[in-house]
mmCIF file of C-alpha atoms in Angstrom:
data_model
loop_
_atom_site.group_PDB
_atom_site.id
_atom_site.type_symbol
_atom_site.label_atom_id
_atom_site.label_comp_id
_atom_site.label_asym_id
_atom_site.label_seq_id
_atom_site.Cartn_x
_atom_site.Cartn_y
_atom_site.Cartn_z
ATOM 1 C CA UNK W 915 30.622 -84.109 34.603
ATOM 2 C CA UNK W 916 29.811 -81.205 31.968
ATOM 3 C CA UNK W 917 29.945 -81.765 28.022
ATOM 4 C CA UNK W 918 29.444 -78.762 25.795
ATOM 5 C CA UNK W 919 28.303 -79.732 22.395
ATOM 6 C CA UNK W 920 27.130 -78.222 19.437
ATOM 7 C CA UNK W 921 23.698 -79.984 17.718
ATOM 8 C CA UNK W 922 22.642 -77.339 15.381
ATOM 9 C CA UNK W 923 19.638 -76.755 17.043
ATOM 10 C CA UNK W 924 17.687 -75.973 20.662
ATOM 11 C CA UNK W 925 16.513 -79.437 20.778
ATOM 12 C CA UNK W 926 17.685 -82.008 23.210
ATOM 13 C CA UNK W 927 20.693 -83.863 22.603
ATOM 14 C CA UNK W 928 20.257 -87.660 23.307
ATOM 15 C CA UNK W 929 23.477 -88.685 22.034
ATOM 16 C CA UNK W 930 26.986 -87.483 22.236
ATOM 17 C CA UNK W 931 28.811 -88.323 18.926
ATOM 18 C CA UNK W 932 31.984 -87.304 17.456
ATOM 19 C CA UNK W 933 29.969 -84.949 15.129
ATOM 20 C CA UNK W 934 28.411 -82.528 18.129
ATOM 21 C CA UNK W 935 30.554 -83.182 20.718
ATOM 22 C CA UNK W 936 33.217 -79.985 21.021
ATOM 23 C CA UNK W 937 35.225 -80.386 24.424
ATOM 24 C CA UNK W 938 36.739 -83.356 23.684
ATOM 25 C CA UNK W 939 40.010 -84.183 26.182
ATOM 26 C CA UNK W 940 40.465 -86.518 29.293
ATOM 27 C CA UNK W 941 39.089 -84.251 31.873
ATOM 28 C CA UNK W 942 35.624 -83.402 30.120
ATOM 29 C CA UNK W 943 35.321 -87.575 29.932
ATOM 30 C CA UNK W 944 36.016 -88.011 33.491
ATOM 31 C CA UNK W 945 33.647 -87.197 36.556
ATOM 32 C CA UNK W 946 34.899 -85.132 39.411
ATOM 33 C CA UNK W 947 33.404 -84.325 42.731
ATOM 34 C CA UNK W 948 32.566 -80.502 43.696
ATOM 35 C CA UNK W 949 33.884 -78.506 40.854
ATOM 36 C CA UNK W 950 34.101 -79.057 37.566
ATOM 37 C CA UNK W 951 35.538 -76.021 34.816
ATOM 38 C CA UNK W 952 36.031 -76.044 30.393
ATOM 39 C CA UNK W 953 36.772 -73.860 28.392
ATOM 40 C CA UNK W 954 36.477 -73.560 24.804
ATOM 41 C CA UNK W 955 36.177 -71.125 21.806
ATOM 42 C CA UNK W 956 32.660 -71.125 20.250
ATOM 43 C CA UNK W 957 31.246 -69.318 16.934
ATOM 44 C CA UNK W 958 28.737 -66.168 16.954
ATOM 45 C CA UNK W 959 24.482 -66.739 16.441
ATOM 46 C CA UNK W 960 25.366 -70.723 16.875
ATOM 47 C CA UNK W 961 23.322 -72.952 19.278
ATOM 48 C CA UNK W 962 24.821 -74.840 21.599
ATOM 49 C CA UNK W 963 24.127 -77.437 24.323
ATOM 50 C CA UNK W 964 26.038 -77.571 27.810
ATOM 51 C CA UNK W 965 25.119 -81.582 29.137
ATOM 52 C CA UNK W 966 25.582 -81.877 33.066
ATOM 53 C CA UNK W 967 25.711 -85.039 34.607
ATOM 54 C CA UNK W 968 26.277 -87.371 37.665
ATOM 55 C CA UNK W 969 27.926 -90.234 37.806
ATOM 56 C CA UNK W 970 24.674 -92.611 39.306
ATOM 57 C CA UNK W 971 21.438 -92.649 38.173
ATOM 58 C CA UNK W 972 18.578 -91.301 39.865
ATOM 59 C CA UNK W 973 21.080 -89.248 42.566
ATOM 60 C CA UNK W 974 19.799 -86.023 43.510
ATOM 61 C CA UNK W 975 21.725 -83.176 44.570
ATOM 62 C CA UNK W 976 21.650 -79.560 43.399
ATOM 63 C CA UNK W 977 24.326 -77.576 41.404
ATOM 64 C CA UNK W 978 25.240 -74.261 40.495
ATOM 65 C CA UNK W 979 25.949 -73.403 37.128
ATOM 66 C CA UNK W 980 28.377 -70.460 35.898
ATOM 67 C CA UNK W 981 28.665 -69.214 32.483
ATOM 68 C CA UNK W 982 31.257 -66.795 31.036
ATOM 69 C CA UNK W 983 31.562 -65.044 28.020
ATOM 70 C CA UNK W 984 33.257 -62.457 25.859
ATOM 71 C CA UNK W 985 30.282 -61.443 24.577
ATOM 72 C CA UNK W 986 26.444 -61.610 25.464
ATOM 73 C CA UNK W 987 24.623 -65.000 25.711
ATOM 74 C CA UNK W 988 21.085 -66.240 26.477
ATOM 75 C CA UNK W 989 20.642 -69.514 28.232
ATOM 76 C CA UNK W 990 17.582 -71.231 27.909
ATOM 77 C CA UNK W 991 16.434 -74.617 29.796
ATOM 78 C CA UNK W 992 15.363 -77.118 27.771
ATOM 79 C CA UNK W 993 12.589 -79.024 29.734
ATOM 80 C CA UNK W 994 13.189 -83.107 30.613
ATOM 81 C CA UNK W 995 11.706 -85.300 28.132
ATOM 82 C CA UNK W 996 7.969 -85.433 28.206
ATOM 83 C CA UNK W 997 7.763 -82.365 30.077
ATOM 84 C CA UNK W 998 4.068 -81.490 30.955
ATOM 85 C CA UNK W 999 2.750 -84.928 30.053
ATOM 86 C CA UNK W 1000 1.585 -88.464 31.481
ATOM 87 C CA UNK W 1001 3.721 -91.279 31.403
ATOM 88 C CA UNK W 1002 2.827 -94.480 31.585
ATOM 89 C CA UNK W 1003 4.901 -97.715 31.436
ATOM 90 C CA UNK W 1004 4.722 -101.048 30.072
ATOM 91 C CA UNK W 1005 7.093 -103.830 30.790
ATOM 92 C CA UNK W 1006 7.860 -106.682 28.439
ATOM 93 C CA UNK W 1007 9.886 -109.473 26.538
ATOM 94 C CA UNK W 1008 11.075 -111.156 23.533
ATOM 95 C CA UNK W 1009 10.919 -114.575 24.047
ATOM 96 C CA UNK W 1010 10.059 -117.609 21.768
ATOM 97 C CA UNK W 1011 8.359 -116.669 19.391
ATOM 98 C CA UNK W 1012 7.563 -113.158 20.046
ATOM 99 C CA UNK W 1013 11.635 -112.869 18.639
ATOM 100 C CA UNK W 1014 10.065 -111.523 15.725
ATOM 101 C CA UNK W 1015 13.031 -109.822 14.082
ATOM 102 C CA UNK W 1016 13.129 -106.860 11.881
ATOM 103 C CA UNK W 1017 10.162 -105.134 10.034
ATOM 104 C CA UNK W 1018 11.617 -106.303 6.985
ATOM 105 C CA UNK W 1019 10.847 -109.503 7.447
ATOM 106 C CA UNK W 1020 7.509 -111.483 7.340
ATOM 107 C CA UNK W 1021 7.475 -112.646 10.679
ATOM 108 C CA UNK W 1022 7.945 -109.281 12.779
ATOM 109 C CA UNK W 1023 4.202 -108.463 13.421
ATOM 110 C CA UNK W 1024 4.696 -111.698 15.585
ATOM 111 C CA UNK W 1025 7.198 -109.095 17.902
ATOM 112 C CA UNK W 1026 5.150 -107.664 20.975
ATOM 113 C CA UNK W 1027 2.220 -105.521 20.056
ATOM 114 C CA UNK W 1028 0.340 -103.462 22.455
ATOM 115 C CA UNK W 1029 -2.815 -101.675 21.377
ATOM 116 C CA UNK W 1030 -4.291 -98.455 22.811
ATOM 117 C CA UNK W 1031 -7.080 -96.071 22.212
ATOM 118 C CA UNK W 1032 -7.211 -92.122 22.425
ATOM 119 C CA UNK W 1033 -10.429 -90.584 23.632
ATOM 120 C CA UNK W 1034 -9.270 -87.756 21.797
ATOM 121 C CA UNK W 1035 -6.324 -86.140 19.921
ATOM 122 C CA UNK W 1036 -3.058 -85.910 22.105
ATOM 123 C CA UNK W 1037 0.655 -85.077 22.154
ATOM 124 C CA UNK W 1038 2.420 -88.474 22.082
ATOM 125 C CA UNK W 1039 6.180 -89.203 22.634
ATOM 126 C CA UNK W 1040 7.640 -93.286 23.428
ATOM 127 C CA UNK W 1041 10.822 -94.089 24.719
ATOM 128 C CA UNK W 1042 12.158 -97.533 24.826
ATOM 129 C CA UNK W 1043 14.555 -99.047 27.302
ATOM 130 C CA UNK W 1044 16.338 -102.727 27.048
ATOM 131 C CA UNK W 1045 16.704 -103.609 30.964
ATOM 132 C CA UNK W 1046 18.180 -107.515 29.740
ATOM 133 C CA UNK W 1047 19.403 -109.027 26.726
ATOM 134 C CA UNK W 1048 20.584 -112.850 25.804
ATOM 135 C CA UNK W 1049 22.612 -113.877 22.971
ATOM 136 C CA UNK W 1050 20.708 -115.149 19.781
ATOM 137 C CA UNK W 1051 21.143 -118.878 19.336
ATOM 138 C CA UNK W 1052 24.845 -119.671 17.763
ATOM 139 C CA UNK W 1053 26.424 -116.138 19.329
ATOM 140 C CA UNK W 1054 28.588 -116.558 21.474
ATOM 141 C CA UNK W 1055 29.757 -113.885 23.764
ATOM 142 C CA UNK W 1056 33.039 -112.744 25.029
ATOM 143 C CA UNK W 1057 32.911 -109.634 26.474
ATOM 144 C CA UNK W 1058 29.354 -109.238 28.424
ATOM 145 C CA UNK W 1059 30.118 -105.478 28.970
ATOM 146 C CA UNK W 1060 30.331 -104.699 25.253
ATOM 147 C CA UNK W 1061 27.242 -106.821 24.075
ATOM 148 C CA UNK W 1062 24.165 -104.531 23.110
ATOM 149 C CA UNK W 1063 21.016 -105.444 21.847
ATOM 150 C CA UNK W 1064 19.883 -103.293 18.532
ATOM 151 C CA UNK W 1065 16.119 -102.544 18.873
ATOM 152 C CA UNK W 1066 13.427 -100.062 17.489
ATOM 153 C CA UNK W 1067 10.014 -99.180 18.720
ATOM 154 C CA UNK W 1068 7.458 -97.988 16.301
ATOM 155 C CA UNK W 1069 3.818 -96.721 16.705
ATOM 156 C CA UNK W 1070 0.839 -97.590 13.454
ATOM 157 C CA UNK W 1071 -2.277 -95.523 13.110
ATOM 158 C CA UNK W 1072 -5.125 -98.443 12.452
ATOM 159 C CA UNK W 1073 -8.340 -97.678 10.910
ATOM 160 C CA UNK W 1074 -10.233 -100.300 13.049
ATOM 161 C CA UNK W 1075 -12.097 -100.308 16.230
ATOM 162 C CA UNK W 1076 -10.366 -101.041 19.473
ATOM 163 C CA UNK W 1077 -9.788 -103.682 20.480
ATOM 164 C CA UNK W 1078 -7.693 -104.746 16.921
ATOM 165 C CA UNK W 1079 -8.590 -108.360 15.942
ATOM 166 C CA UNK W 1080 -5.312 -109.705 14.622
ATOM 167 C CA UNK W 1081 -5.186 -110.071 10.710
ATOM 168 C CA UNK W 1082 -6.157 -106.095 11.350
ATOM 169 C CA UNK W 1083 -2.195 -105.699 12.503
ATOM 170 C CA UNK W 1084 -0.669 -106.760 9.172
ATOM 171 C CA UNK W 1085 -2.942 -103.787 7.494
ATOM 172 C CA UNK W 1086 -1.778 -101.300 9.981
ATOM 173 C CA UNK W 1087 1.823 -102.313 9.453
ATOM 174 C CA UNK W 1088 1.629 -102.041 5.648
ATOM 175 C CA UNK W 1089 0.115 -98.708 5.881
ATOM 176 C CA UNK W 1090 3.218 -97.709 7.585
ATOM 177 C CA UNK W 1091 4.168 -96.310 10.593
ATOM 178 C CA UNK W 1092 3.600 -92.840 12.092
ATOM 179 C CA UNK W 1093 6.268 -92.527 14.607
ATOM 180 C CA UNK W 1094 9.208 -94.718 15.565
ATOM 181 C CA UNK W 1095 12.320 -94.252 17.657
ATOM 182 C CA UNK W 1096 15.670 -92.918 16.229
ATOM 183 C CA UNK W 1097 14.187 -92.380 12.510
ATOM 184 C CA UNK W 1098 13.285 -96.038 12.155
ATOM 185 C CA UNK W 1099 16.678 -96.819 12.604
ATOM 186 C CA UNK W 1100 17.710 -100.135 14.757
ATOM 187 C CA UNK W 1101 20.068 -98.860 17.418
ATOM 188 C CA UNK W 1102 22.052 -100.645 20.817
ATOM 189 C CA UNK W 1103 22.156 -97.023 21.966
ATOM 190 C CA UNK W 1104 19.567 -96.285 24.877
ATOM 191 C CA UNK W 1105 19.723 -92.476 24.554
ATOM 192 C CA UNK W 1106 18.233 -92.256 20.627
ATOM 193 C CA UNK W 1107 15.784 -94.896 21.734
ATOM 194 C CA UNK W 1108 12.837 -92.338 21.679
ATOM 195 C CA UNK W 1109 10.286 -90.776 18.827
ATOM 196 C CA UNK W 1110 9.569 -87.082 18.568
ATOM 197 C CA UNK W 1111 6.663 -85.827 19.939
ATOM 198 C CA UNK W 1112 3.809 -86.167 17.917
ATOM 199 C CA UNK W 1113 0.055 -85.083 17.663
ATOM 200 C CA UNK W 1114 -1.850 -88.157 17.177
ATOM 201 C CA UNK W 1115 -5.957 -88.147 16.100
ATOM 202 C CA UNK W 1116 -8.371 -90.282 18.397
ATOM 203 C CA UNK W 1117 -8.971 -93.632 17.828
ATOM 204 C CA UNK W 1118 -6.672 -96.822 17.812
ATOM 205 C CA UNK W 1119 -2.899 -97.397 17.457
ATOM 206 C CA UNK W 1120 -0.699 -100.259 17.913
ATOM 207 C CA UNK W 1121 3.348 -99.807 19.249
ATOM 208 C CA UNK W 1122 5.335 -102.578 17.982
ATOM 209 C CA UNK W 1123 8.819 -103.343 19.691
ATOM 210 C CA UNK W 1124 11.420 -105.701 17.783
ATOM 211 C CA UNK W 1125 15.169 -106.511 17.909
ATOM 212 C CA UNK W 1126 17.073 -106.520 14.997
ATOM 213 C CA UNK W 1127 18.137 -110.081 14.953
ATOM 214 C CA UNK W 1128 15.640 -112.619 15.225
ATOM 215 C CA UNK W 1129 15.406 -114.709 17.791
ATOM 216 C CA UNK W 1130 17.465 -112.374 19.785
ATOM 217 C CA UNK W 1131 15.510 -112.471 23.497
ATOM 218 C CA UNK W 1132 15.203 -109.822 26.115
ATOM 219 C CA UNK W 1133 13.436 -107.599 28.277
ATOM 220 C CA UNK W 1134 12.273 -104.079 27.437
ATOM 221 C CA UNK W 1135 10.537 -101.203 29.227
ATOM 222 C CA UNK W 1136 8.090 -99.006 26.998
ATOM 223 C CA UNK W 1137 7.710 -95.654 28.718
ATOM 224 C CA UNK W 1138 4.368 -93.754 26.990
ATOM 225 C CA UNK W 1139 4.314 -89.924 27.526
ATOM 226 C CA UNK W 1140 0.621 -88.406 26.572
ATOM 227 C CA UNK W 1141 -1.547 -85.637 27.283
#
C-alpha cells in the first residue's frame, strides 16, 4: 500500500492523521498485490511524504518506485529510525506494584526504572512498544481488538553516580525530564511511541516507562538507539 501525506516538514512521519494525510479514498486504505497507482494535485516548494507499506511485518521483498510530475521534483530518502546507531533492547512489565500510573501522581517513580551510564556524550533516541496489555481492575472489556493501552516512556538526567540509590530517583524526576516519547503525551498509538533524537552528556540517566491508568498491567519492549 502507498499513502502520500503532507507533514510540513522532511522528518519522518510516524502517524497518519486526518491532518497530513492527503489521498484519502478506499483504494489508498486497501493493500493490493503487484501494482499499486494515486494520483493527486499537490502545492509548489511544499514537502511531502510518500509512506509504502506491506501488509505483514518483517516481509521482505523489493519494489520499484515511479514518480511523475508536471513539474521538477527532488526525492530524498529519509533513513529508518535510528539510522547509523546501536540498538539495544530491554523487555519488561507492569505488574503489581510496578502499575505505577501517571507522572502526575505520587506513586509513578514506583513504574519500571532502568538506569544506564554513558562513557561519554552520545546521540540517543527510545522507542517503546506494548507487546500485551490486561484490563485495569473493574474494566471490563468488550471488544479485545479495540482495547489499547495509553503509555509514555521518558528519560531523566541524574546528577548522581551510577549505580542510582533509590531516594536519588525522586530528585531526578523532579528535575524533570530530558526526553520522552510523543511530547510527554500518554498515547495507545505504537507509531508516536518514540523521542527525538537527542545529544545526551556522560554520566547517569534513568528511563521510566508508565501506563496511564494505574494499575493497568502489561508487557513492554524498550528499544535504545545510541552511538
Amino acid at each position: 500500500c502507498l499513502f502520500l501525506t503532507h507533514p510540513g516538514h522532511k522528518g519522518r512521519v510516524f502517524e497518519l492523521t486526518k491532518e497530513i494525510q492527503i489521498v484519502k479514498s478506499d483504494i489508498a486504505c486497501n493493500y493490493h498485490p503487484q501494482f499499486f497507482c494515486l494520483e493527486a494535485q499537490v502545492l509548489c516548494n511544499e514537502f511531502y511524504t510518500i509512506i509504502l507499506s506491506n501488509f505483514e511485518p518483517d516481509m521482505l521483498g523489493q519494489y520499484k518506485l515511479t514518480l511523475e510530475s508536471e513539474i521538477p521534483l527532488s526525492v530524498e530518502e529519509i533513513l529508518p529510525e535510528g539510522s547509523g546507531l546501536k540498538m539495544f533492547e530491554i523487555q519488561g512489565k507492569w505488574e503489581g506494584k510496578t502499575c505505577g500510573g501517571p507522572r502526575t501522581i505520587q506513586t509513578y517513580y514506583q513504574n519500571p526504572v532502568y538506569a544506564f551510564q554513558l562513557s561519554s556524550p552520545t546521540d540517543l533516541q527510545v522507542r517503546l512498544r506494548v507487546l500485551q496489555e490486561e484490563p485495569a481492575p473493574g474494566i471490563k472489556i468488550t471488544d479485545p481488538s479495540s482495547f489499547c493501552l495509553a503509555v509514555s516512556l521518558s528519560v531523566y538526567k541524574l546528577n548522581f553516580p551510577f549505580p542510582p540509590a533509590p531516594f536519588s530517583l525522586k530528585l531526578g524526576i523532579a528535575l524533570g525530564e530530558c526526553m520522552a516519547t510523543f511530547g510527554g503525551t500518554y498515547s495507545n498509538s505504537q507509531g508516536v511511541l518514540v523521542t527525538e533524537k537527542n545529544f545526551l552528556q556522560a554520566g547517569t540517566s534513568i528511563i521510566i516507562t508508565s501506563t496511564y491508568d494505574s494499575m493497568q498491567a502489561g508487557e513492554f519492549l524498550i528499544m535504545v538507539y545510541a552511538s
